[in-house]
mmCIF file of N, CA and C in Angstrom:
data_model
loop_
_atom_site.group_PDB
_atom_site.id
_atom_site.type_symbol
_atom_site.label_atom_id
_atom_site.label_comp_id
_atom_site.label_asym_id
_atom_site.label_seq_id
_atom_site.Cartn_x
_atom_site.Cartn_y
_atom_site.Cartn_z
ATOM 1 N N UNK A 160 12.651 40.536 24.355
ATOM 2 C CA UNK A 160 12.140 39.761 25.471
ATOM 3 C C UNK A 160 13.097 38.624 25.811
ATOM 4 N N UNK A 161 13.163 38.311 27.082
ATOM 5 C CA UNK A 161 13.995 37.208 27.555
ATOM 6 C C UNK A 161 13.135 35.939 27.580
ATOM 7 N N UNK A 162 13.102 35.249 26.456
ATOM 8 C CA UNK A 162 12.225 34.077 26.333
ATOM 9 C C UNK A 162 12.641 32.955 27.276
ATOM 10 N N UNK A 163 13.925 32.861 27.572
ATOM 11 C CA UNK A 163 14.371 31.824 28.507
ATOM 12 C C UNK A 163 13.767 32.061 29.890
ATOM 13 N N UNK A 164 13.763 33.318 30.319
ATOM 14 C CA UNK A 164 13.169 33.648 31.618
ATOM 15 C C UNK A 164 11.676 33.336 31.617
ATOM 16 N N UNK A 165 10.993 33.695 30.530
ATOM 17 C CA UNK A 165 9.560 33.413 30.449
ATOM 18 C C UNK A 165 9.275 31.920 30.540
ATOM 19 N N UNK A 166 10.152 31.122 29.978
ATOM 20 C CA UNK A 166 9.937 29.685 29.990
ATOM 21 C C UNK A 166 10.316 29.009 31.289
ATOM 22 N N UNK A 167 11.376 29.500 31.931
ATOM 23 C CA UNK A 167 11.928 28.784 33.081
ATOM 24 C C UNK A 167 11.491 29.312 34.445
ATOM 25 N N UNK A 168 11.248 30.605 34.570
ATOM 26 C CA UNK A 168 10.914 31.154 35.889
ATOM 27 C C UNK A 168 9.661 30.522 36.495
ATOM 28 N N UNK A 169 8.559 30.444 35.766
ATOM 29 C CA UNK A 169 7.376 29.807 36.379
ATOM 30 C C UNK A 169 7.651 28.364 36.805
ATOM 31 N N UNK A 170 8.354 27.623 35.978
ATOM 32 C CA UNK A 170 8.684 26.231 36.287
ATOM 33 C C UNK A 170 9.468 26.138 37.593
ATOM 34 N N UNK A 171 10.501 26.962 37.734
ATOM 35 C CA UNK A 171 11.349 26.894 38.925
ATOM 36 C C UNK A 171 10.633 27.399 40.178
ATOM 37 N N UNK A 172 9.772 28.390 40.037
ATOM 38 C CA UNK A 172 9.015 28.856 41.201
ATOM 39 C C UNK A 172 8.061 27.775 41.698
ATOM 40 N N UNK A 173 7.455 27.052 40.787
ATOM 41 C CA UNK A 173 6.571 25.944 41.191
ATOM 42 C C UNK A 173 7.382 24.855 41.871
ATOM 43 N N UNK A 174 8.499 24.459 41.272
ATOM 44 C CA UNK A 174 9.300 23.360 41.816
ATOM 45 C C UNK A 174 9.933 23.690 43.163
ATOM 46 N N UNK A 175 10.152 24.973 43.425
ATOM 47 C CA UNK A 175 10.742 25.368 44.709
ATOM 48 C C UNK A 175 9.674 25.770 45.724
ATOM 49 N N UNK A 176 8.402 25.507 45.401
ATOM 50 C CA UNK A 176 7.273 25.828 46.284
ATOM 51 C C UNK A 176 7.207 27.303 46.656
ATOM 52 N N UNK A 177 7.606 28.160 45.759
ATOM 53 C CA UNK A 177 7.529 29.609 45.983
ATOM 54 C C UNK A 177 6.279 30.140 45.273
ATOM 55 N N UNK A 178 5.149 29.653 45.743
ATOM 56 C CA UNK A 178 3.891 29.978 45.075
ATOM 57 C C UNK A 178 3.505 31.443 45.237
ATOM 58 N N UNK A 179 3.825 32.038 46.369
ATOM 59 C CA UNK A 179 3.487 33.455 46.551
ATOM 60 C C UNK A 179 4.218 34.312 45.522
ATOM 61 N N UNK A 180 5.506 34.027 45.296
ATOM 62 C CA UNK A 180 6.258 34.737 44.254
ATOM 63 C C UNK A 180 5.667 34.457 42.875
ATOM 64 N N UNK A 181 5.283 33.225 42.641
ATOM 65 C CA UNK A 181 4.684 32.847 41.363
ATOM 66 C C UNK A 181 3.404 33.633 41.106
ATOM 67 N N UNK A 182 2.564 33.740 42.127
ATOM 68 C CA UNK A 182 1.297 34.448 41.949
ATOM 69 C C UNK A 182 1.516 35.945 41.787
ATOM 70 N N UNK A 183 2.345 36.515 42.655
ATOM 71 C CA UNK A 183 2.539 37.967 42.662
ATOM 72 C C UNK A 183 3.285 38.467 41.428
ATOM 73 N N UNK A 184 4.296 37.729 40.990
ATOM 74 C CA UNK A 184 5.175 38.224 39.930
ATOM 75 C C UNK A 184 4.946 37.597 38.564
ATOM 76 N N UNK A 185 4.142 36.554 38.501
ATOM 77 C CA UNK A 185 3.969 35.860 37.224
ATOM 78 C C UNK A 185 2.487 35.706 36.866
ATOM 79 N N UNK A 186 1.803 34.787 37.495
ATOM 80 C CA UNK A 186 0.474 34.389 37.028
ATOM 81 C C UNK A 186 -0.625 35.414 37.277
ATOM 82 N N UNK A 187 -0.464 36.258 38.282
ATOM 83 C CA UNK A 187 -1.445 37.313 38.533
ATOM 84 C C UNK A 187 -0.808 38.687 38.349
ATOM 85 N N UNK A 188 0.193 38.762 37.479
ATOM 86 C CA UNK A 188 0.882 40.016 37.181
ATOM 87 C C UNK A 188 0.554 40.432 35.749
ATOM 88 N N UNK A 189 -0.115 41.556 35.606
ATOM 89 C CA UNK A 189 -0.473 42.025 34.268
ATOM 90 C C UNK A 189 0.769 42.234 33.409
ATOM 91 N N UNK A 190 1.806 42.864 33.962
ATOM 92 C CA UNK A 190 2.993 43.158 33.155
ATOM 93 C C UNK A 190 3.660 41.879 32.654
ATOM 94 N N UNK A 191 3.749 40.872 33.523
ATOM 95 C CA UNK A 191 4.337 39.596 33.105
ATOM 96 C C UNK A 191 3.484 38.957 32.011
ATOM 97 N N UNK A 192 2.190 38.874 32.250
ATOM 98 C CA UNK A 192 1.305 38.228 31.283
ATOM 99 C C UNK A 192 1.324 38.951 29.942
ATOM 100 N N UNK A 193 1.325 40.275 29.979
ATOM 101 C CA UNK A 193 1.354 41.037 28.730
ATOM 102 C C UNK A 193 2.657 40.795 27.980
ATOM 103 N N UNK A 194 3.767 40.820 28.701
ATOM 104 C CA UNK A 194 5.056 40.590 28.047
ATOM 105 C C UNK A 194 5.125 39.189 27.451
ATOM 106 N N UNK A 195 4.652 38.209 28.201
ATOM 107 C CA UNK A 195 4.738 36.832 27.707
ATOM 108 C C UNK A 195 3.797 36.601 26.530
ATOM 109 N N UNK A 196 2.598 37.141 26.584
ATOM 110 C CA UNK A 196 1.666 36.945 25.468
ATOM 111 C C UNK A 196 2.139 37.707 24.228
ATOM 112 N N UNK A 197 2.990 38.716 24.418
ATOM 113 C CA UNK A 197 3.517 39.484 23.289
ATOM 114 C C UNK A 197 4.598 38.733 22.521
ATOM 115 N N UNK A 198 5.261 37.771 23.170
ATOM 116 C CA UNK A 198 6.377 37.105 22.491
ATOM 117 C C UNK A 198 6.292 35.581 22.478
ATOM 118 N N UNK A 199 5.352 35.019 23.180
ATOM 119 C CA UNK A 199 5.235 33.556 23.259
ATOM 120 C C UNK A 199 3.821 33.142 22.864
ATOM 121 N N UNK A 200 3.666 31.914 22.426
ATOM 122 C CA UNK A 200 2.307 31.443 22.127
ATOM 123 C C UNK A 200 1.456 31.361 23.390
ATOM 124 N N UNK A 201 0.170 31.557 23.235
ATOM 125 C CA UNK A 201 -0.741 31.508 24.374
ATOM 126 C C UNK A 201 -0.645 30.174 25.098
ATOM 127 N N UNK A 202 -0.391 29.115 24.366
ATOM 128 C CA UNK A 202 -0.293 27.792 24.984
ATOM 129 C C UNK A 202 0.816 27.743 26.033
ATOM 130 N N UNK A 203 1.882 28.513 25.852
ATOM 131 C CA UNK A 203 2.967 28.545 26.842
ATOM 132 C C UNK A 203 2.480 29.154 28.156
ATOM 133 N N UNK A 204 1.644 30.173 28.070
ATOM 134 C CA UNK A 204 1.092 30.794 29.278
ATOM 135 C C UNK A 204 0.121 29.833 29.954
ATOM 136 N N UNK A 205 -0.727 29.217 29.168
ATOM 137 C CA UNK A 205 -1.690 28.269 29.733
ATOM 138 C C UNK A 205 -0.981 27.090 30.385
ATOM 139 N N UNK A 206 0.154 26.685 29.839
ATOM 140 C CA UNK A 206 0.933 25.597 30.444
ATOM 141 C C UNK A 206 1.461 26.002 31.818
ATOM 142 N N UNK A 207 1.826 27.278 31.992
ATOM 143 C CA UNK A 207 2.270 27.763 33.308
ATOM 144 C C UNK A 207 1.141 27.637 34.330
ATOM 145 N N UNK A 208 -0.062 28.010 33.925
ATOM 146 C CA UNK A 208 -1.216 27.892 34.823
ATOM 147 C C UNK A 208 -1.494 26.429 35.163
ATOM 148 N N UNK A 209 -1.454 25.572 34.157
ATOM 149 C CA UNK A 209 -1.716 24.148 34.384
ATOM 150 C C UNK A 209 -0.677 23.525 35.305
ATOM 151 N N UNK A 210 0.584 23.913 35.139
ATOM 152 C CA UNK A 210 1.652 23.389 35.991
ATOM 153 C C UNK A 210 1.425 23.795 37.441
ATOM 154 N N UNK A 211 1.039 25.042 37.658
ATOM 155 C CA UNK A 211 0.774 25.501 39.026
ATOM 156 C C UNK A 211 -0.409 24.747 39.626
ATOM 157 N N UNK A 212 -1.470 24.578 38.845
ATOM 158 C CA UNK A 212 -2.663 23.874 39.331
ATOM 159 C C UNK A 212 -2.320 22.439 39.737
ATOM 160 N N UNK A 213 -1.499 21.777 38.951
ATOM 161 C CA UNK A 213 -1.128 20.388 39.239
ATOM 162 C C UNK A 213 -0.310 20.248 40.519
ATOM 163 N N UNK A 214 0.337 21.323 40.953
ATOM 164 C CA UNK A 214 1.216 21.251 42.116
ATOM 165 C C UNK A 214 0.654 21.945 43.346
ATOM 166 N N UNK A 215 -0.573 22.418 43.279
ATOM 167 C CA UNK A 215 -1.215 23.086 44.410
ATOM 168 C C UNK A 215 -2.215 22.159 45.085
ATOM 169 N N UNK A 216 -2.470 22.423 46.357
ATOM 170 C CA UNK A 216 -3.503 21.672 47.072
ATOM 171 C C UNK A 216 -4.646 22.584 47.524
ATOM 172 N N UNK A 217 -4.435 23.891 47.500
ATOM 173 C CA UNK A 217 -5.440 24.864 47.933
ATOM 174 C C UNK A 217 -6.500 25.036 46.836
ATOM 175 N N UNK A 218 -7.696 24.533 47.082
ATOM 176 C CA UNK A 218 -8.760 24.572 46.073
ATOM 177 C C UNK A 218 -9.158 25.986 45.677
ATOM 178 N N UNK A 219 -9.085 26.927 46.610
ATOM 179 C CA UNK A 219 -9.439 28.317 46.309
ATOM 180 C C UNK A 219 -8.454 28.916 45.301
ATOM 181 N N UNK A 220 -7.168 28.668 45.503
ATOM 182 C CA UNK A 220 -6.160 29.168 44.562
ATOM 183 C C UNK A 220 -6.279 28.467 43.210
ATOM 184 N N UNK A 221 -6.548 27.181 43.237
ATOM 185 C CA UNK A 221 -6.726 26.435 41.989
ATOM 186 C C UNK A 221 -7.887 27.025 41.191
ATOM 187 N N UNK A 222 -8.971 27.351 41.874
ATOM 188 C CA UNK A 222 -10.138 27.930 41.203
ATOM 189 C C UNK A 222 -9.779 29.276 40.565
ATOM 190 N N UNK A 223 -9.028 30.115 41.286
ATOM 191 C CA UNK A 223 -8.646 31.419 40.747
ATOM 192 C C UNK A 223 -7.715 31.275 39.546
ATOM 193 N N UNK A 224 -6.779 30.335 39.617
ATOM 194 C CA UNK A 224 -5.889 30.096 38.482
ATOM 195 C C UNK A 224 -6.683 29.627 37.267
ATOM 196 N N UNK A 225 -7.621 28.730 37.489
ATOM 197 C CA UNK A 225 -8.434 28.221 36.377
ATOM 198 C C UNK A 225 -9.307 29.305 35.764
ATOM 199 N N UNK A 226 -9.803 30.217 36.589
ATOM 200 C CA UNK A 226 -10.633 31.312 36.079
ATOM 201 C C UNK A 226 -9.823 32.206 35.145
ATOM 202 N N UNK A 227 -8.615 32.576 35.567
ATOM 203 C CA UNK A 227 -7.772 33.428 34.721
ATOM 204 C C UNK A 227 -7.369 32.680 33.452
ATOM 205 N N UNK A 228 -6.961 31.431 33.600
ATOM 206 C CA UNK A 228 -6.560 30.642 32.426
ATOM 207 C C UNK A 228 -7.723 30.486 31.449
ATOM 208 N N UNK A 229 -8.914 30.228 31.961
ATOM 209 C CA UNK A 229 -10.084 30.085 31.087
ATOM 210 C C UNK A 229 -10.404 31.391 30.369
ATOM 211 N N UNK A 230 -10.277 32.510 31.078
ATOM 212 C CA UNK A 230 -10.501 33.808 30.447
ATOM 213 C C UNK A 230 -9.518 34.069 29.321
ATOM 214 N N UNK A 231 -8.262 33.708 29.550
ATOM 215 C CA UNK A 231 -7.253 33.895 28.503
ATOM 216 C C UNK A 231 -7.483 32.915 27.352
ATOM 217 N N UNK A 232 -7.898 31.719 27.672
ATOM 218 C CA UNK A 232 -8.176 30.716 26.639
ATOM 219 C C UNK A 232 -9.324 31.196 25.737
ATOM 220 N N UNK A 233 -10.364 31.754 26.347
ATOM 221 C CA UNK A 233 -11.499 32.259 25.566
ATOM 222 C C UNK A 233 -11.096 33.432 24.671
ATOM 223 N N UNK A 234 -10.145 34.232 25.132
ATOM 224 C CA UNK A 234 -9.675 35.365 24.339
ATOM 225 C C UNK A 234 -8.496 35.020 23.453
ATOM 226 N N UNK A 235 -8.202 33.747 23.306
ATOM 227 C CA UNK A 235 -7.009 33.300 22.592
ATOM 228 C C UNK A 235 -6.887 33.790 21.166
ATOM 229 N N UNK A 236 -7.981 33.789 20.421
ATOM 230 C CA UNK A 236 -7.925 34.226 19.025
ATOM 231 C C UNK A 236 -7.531 35.698 18.953
ATOM 232 N N UNK A 237 -8.140 36.505 19.797
ATOM 233 C CA UNK A 237 -7.828 37.938 19.820
ATOM 234 C C UNK A 237 -6.400 38.157 20.297
ATOM 235 N N UNK A 238 -6.017 37.494 21.395
ATOM 236 C CA UNK A 238 -4.696 37.705 21.981
ATOM 237 C C UNK A 238 -3.564 37.248 21.069
ATOM 238 N N UNK A 239 -3.786 36.211 20.292
ATOM 239 C CA UNK A 239 -2.723 35.730 19.409
ATOM 240 C C UNK A 239 -2.416 36.741 18.308
ATOM 241 N N UNK A 240 -3.392 37.531 17.924
ATOM 242 C CA UNK A 240 -3.182 38.534 16.880
ATOM 243 C C UNK A 240 -2.953 39.932 17.444
ATOM 244 N N UNK A 241 -3.513 40.203 18.628
ATOM 245 C CA UNK A 241 -3.424 41.539 19.220
ATOM 246 C C UNK A 241 -3.135 41.426 20.720
ATOM 247 N N UNK A 242 -1.887 41.158 21.101
ATOM 248 C CA UNK A 242 -1.578 40.978 22.525
ATOM 249 C C UNK A 242 -1.864 42.214 23.376
ATOM 250 N N UNK A 243 -1.917 43.384 22.754
ATOM 251 C CA UNK A 243 -2.206 44.592 23.527
ATOM 252 C C UNK A 243 -3.653 44.644 24.010
ATOM 253 N N UNK A 244 -4.457 43.714 23.581
ATOM 254 C CA UNK A 244 -5.843 43.647 24.039
ATOM 255 C C UNK A 244 -5.985 42.800 25.304
ATOM 256 N N UNK A 245 -4.864 42.410 25.906
ATOM 257 C CA UNK A 245 -4.906 41.552 27.090
ATOM 258 C C UNK A 245 -5.731 42.173 28.210
ATOM 259 N N UNK A 246 -5.488 43.434 28.519
ATOM 260 C CA UNK A 246 -6.200 44.073 29.633
ATOM 261 C C UNK A 246 -7.708 44.068 29.395
ATOM 262 N N UNK A 247 -8.133 44.436 28.206
ATOM 263 C CA UNK A 247 -9.575 44.471 27.950
ATOM 264 C C UNK A 247 -10.172 43.068 27.937
ATOM 265 N N UNK A 248 -9.422 42.077 27.493
ATOM 266 C CA UNK A 248 -9.909 40.697 27.523
ATOM 267 C C UNK A 248 -10.072 40.211 28.963
ATOM 268 N N UNK A 249 -9.076 40.475 29.799
ATOM 269 C CA UNK A 249 -9.149 40.032 31.199
ATOM 270 C C UNK A 249 -10.289 40.738 31.921
ATOM 271 N N UNK A 250 -10.349 42.049 31.796
ATOM 272 C CA UNK A 250 -11.399 42.802 32.488
ATOM 273 C C UNK A 250 -12.773 42.376 31.984
ATOM 274 N N UNK A 251 -12.929 42.296 30.689
ATOM 275 C CA UNK A 251 -14.228 41.949 30.124
ATOM 276 C C UNK A 251 -14.715 40.560 30.511
ATOM 277 N N UNK A 252 -13.802 39.628 30.624
ATOM 278 C CA UNK A 252 -14.199 38.249 30.915
ATOM 279 C C UNK A 252 -14.262 37.932 32.407
ATOM 280 N N UNK A 253 -13.464 38.624 33.216
ATOM 281 C CA UNK A 253 -13.375 38.272 34.637
ATOM 282 C C UNK A 253 -14.086 39.246 35.570
ATOM 283 N N UNK A 254 -14.574 40.352 35.053
ATOM 284 C CA UNK A 254 -15.229 41.350 35.897
ATOM 285 C C UNK A 254 -16.378 40.786 36.737
ATOM 286 N N UNK A 255 -17.194 39.866 36.224
ATOM 287 C CA UNK A 255 -18.287 39.341 37.057
ATOM 288 C C UNK A 255 -17.831 38.643 38.342
ATOM 289 N N UNK A 256 -16.590 38.169 38.399
ATOM 290 C CA UNK A 256 -16.117 37.469 39.605
ATOM 291 C C UNK A 256 -15.093 38.298 40.386
ATOM 292 N N UNK A 257 -14.963 39.564 40.034
ATOM 293 C CA UNK A 257 -13.941 40.419 40.654
ATOM 294 C C UNK A 257 -14.044 40.447 42.171
ATOM 295 N N UNK A 258 -15.231 40.599 42.696
ATOM 296 C CA UNK A 258 -15.386 40.749 44.145
ATOM 297 C C UNK A 258 -15.457 39.424 44.886
ATOM 298 N N UNK A 259 -15.353 38.324 44.170
ATOM 299 C CA UNK A 259 -15.392 37.006 44.804
ATOM 300 C C UNK A 259 -13.989 36.484 45.086
ATOM 301 N N UNK A 260 -13.063 36.740 44.171
ATOM 302 C CA UNK A 260 -11.716 36.174 44.259
ATOM 303 C C UNK A 260 -10.673 37.283 44.371
ATOM 304 N N UNK A 261 -9.937 37.341 45.484
ATOM 305 C CA UNK A 261 -9.011 38.454 45.717
ATOM 306 C C UNK A 261 -7.870 38.556 44.702
ATOM 307 N N UNK A 262 -7.319 37.453 44.265
ATOM 308 C CA UNK A 262 -6.208 37.536 43.303
ATOM 309 C C UNK A 262 -6.711 37.963 41.922
ATOM 310 N N UNK A 263 -7.881 37.535 41.559
ATOM 311 C CA UNK A 263 -8.485 37.975 40.301
ATOM 312 C C UNK A 263 -8.770 39.473 40.381
ATOM 313 N N UNK A 264 -9.246 39.917 41.532
ATOM 314 C CA UNK A 264 -9.504 41.348 41.730
ATOM 315 C C UNK A 264 -8.223 42.154 41.555
ATOM 316 N N UNK A 265 -7.127 41.675 42.130
ATOM 317 C CA UNK A 265 -5.846 42.368 41.986
ATOM 318 C C UNK A 265 -5.394 42.439 40.537
ATOM 319 N N UNK A 266 -5.581 41.358 39.797
ATOM 320 C CA UNK A 266 -5.196 41.345 38.385
ATOM 321 C C UNK A 266 -6.054 42.322 37.586
ATOM 322 N N UNK A 267 -7.340 42.356 37.851
ATOM 323 C CA UNK A 267 -8.219 43.294 37.149
ATOM 324 C C UNK A 267 -7.822 44.734 37.463
ATOM 325 N N UNK A 268 -7.481 45.013 38.711
ATOM 326 C CA UNK A 268 -7.047 46.364 39.073
ATOM 327 C C UNK A 268 -5.748 46.732 38.363
ATOM 328 N N UNK A 269 -4.829 45.781 38.231
ATOM 329 C CA UNK A 269 -3.602 46.041 37.472
ATOM 330 C C UNK A 269 -3.931 46.337 36.008
ATOM 331 N N UNK A 270 -4.868 45.592 35.453
ATOM 332 C CA UNK A 270 -5.280 45.828 34.064
ATOM 333 C C UNK A 270 -5.842 47.236 33.900
ATOM 334 N N UNK A 271 -6.642 47.672 34.877
ATOM 335 C CA UNK A 271 -7.213 49.017 34.821
ATOM 336 C C UNK A 271 -6.129 50.087 34.891
ATOM 337 N N UNK A 272 -5.130 49.868 35.735
ATOM 338 C CA UNK A 272 -4.087 50.874 35.942
ATOM 339 C C UNK A 272 -2.996 50.825 34.880
ATOM 340 N N UNK A 273 -2.518 49.634 34.563
ATOM 341 C CA UNK A 273 -1.359 49.491 33.685
ATOM 342 C C UNK A 273 -1.728 49.193 32.236
ATOM 343 N N UNK A 274 -2.869 48.586 32.029
ATOM 344 C CA UNK A 274 -3.260 48.188 30.682
ATOM 345 C C UNK A 274 -3.588 49.345 29.771
ATOM 346 N N UNK A 275 -3.855 50.484 30.354
ATOM 347 C CA UNK A 275 -4.225 51.655 29.558
ATOM 348 C C UNK A 275 -3.100 52.065 28.607
ATOM 349 N N UNK A 276 -1.858 51.781 28.974
ATOM 350 C CA UNK A 276 -0.738 52.158 28.109
ATOM 351 C C UNK A 276 -0.642 51.284 26.858
ATOM 352 N N UNK A 277 -1.307 50.136 26.865
ATOM 353 C CA UNK A 277 -1.262 49.232 25.718
ATOM 354 C C UNK A 277 -2.557 49.202 24.921
ATOM 355 N N UNK A 278 -3.611 49.750 25.458
ATOM 356 C CA UNK A 278 -4.935 49.580 24.868
ATOM 357 C C UNK A 278 -5.185 50.582 23.742
ATOM 358 N N UNK A 279 -5.554 50.059 22.587
ATOM 359 C CA UNK A 279 -5.837 50.912 21.433
ATOM 360 C C UNK A 279 -7.174 51.629 21.560
ATOM 361 N N UNK A 280 -7.975 51.251 22.536
ATOM 362 C CA UNK A 280 -9.288 51.864 22.700
ATOM 363 C C UNK A 280 -9.232 53.183 23.464
ATOM 364 N N UNK A 281 -8.079 53.503 24.037
ATOM 365 C CA UNK A 281 -7.917 54.721 24.817
ATOM 366 C C UNK A 281 -7.125 55.716 23.982
ATOM 367 N N UNK A 282 -7.629 56.937 23.790
ATOM 368 C CA UNK A 282 -6.899 57.918 22.994
ATOM 369 C C UNK A 282 -5.539 58.235 23.609
ATOM 370 N N UNK A 283 -4.517 58.295 22.769
ATOM 371 C CA UNK A 283 -3.165 58.576 23.244
ATOM 372 C C UNK A 283 -2.901 60.077 23.337
ATOM 373 N N UNK A 284 -3.686 60.881 22.649
ATOM 374 C CA UNK A 284 -3.477 62.325 22.649
ATOM 375 C C UNK A 284 -4.828 63.020 22.767
ATOM 376 N N UNK A 285 -4.794 64.251 23.225
ATOM 377 C CA UNK A 285 -6.030 65.026 23.298
ATOM 378 C C UNK A 285 -6.292 65.665 21.938
ATOM 379 N N UNK A 286 -7.542 65.893 21.596
ATOM 380 C CA UNK A 286 -7.852 66.491 20.297
ATOM 381 C C UNK A 286 -7.278 67.904 20.187
ATOM 382 N N UNK A 287 -6.975 68.304 18.967
ATOM 383 C CA UNK A 287 -6.403 69.629 18.736
ATOM 384 C C UNK A 287 -7.414 70.735 19.014
ATOM 385 N N UNK A 288 -8.684 70.449 18.842
ATOM 386 C CA UNK A 288 -9.707 71.454 19.115
ATOM 387 C C UNK A 288 -10.262 71.225 20.510
ATOM 388 N N UNK A 289 -10.765 72.268 21.114
ATOM 389 C CA UNK A 289 -11.337 72.147 22.452
ATOM 390 C C UNK A 289 -12.645 71.380 22.426
ATOM 391 N N UNK A 290 -13.043 70.923 23.584
ATOM 392 C CA UNK A 290 -14.306 70.200 23.680
ATOM 393 C C UNK A 290 -15.458 71.173 23.503
ATOM 394 N N UNK A 291 -16.482 70.751 22.793
ATOM 395 C CA UNK A 291 -17.667 71.569 22.561
ATOM 396 C C UNK A 291 -18.527 71.510 23.810
ATOM 397 N N UNK A 292 -18.929 72.673 24.284
ATOM 398 C CA UNK A 292 -19.762 72.678 25.489
ATOM 399 C C UNK A 292 -21.171 73.086 25.196
#
């Protein structure tokens, strides 16, 4: 993992007011979040969310950022030991607000589509015997 990129990209996107890039490619991107939680402490991810919140004026976006950050904070114990559980943590904690917040909805959909490759709860192979009918 490129830890320097994980540390500096969110900071520079906020400072250059490129919030759309920040949201699309970092804070509401399952692949980014999974990669960062796999190699960095959860506090580093939460700091990215806090930095964005401090520099935004749009209350709707601030609310969505706080919802995702709070969901990750609540799953912190699990995520610190099992980062591959990120998709199930996000979906499980944020599903009740999926249809209220569009960026949260997009993140949940990414978790459904992309998180399956990391989730230990999904069988990786089909059974050797056929299904009993």
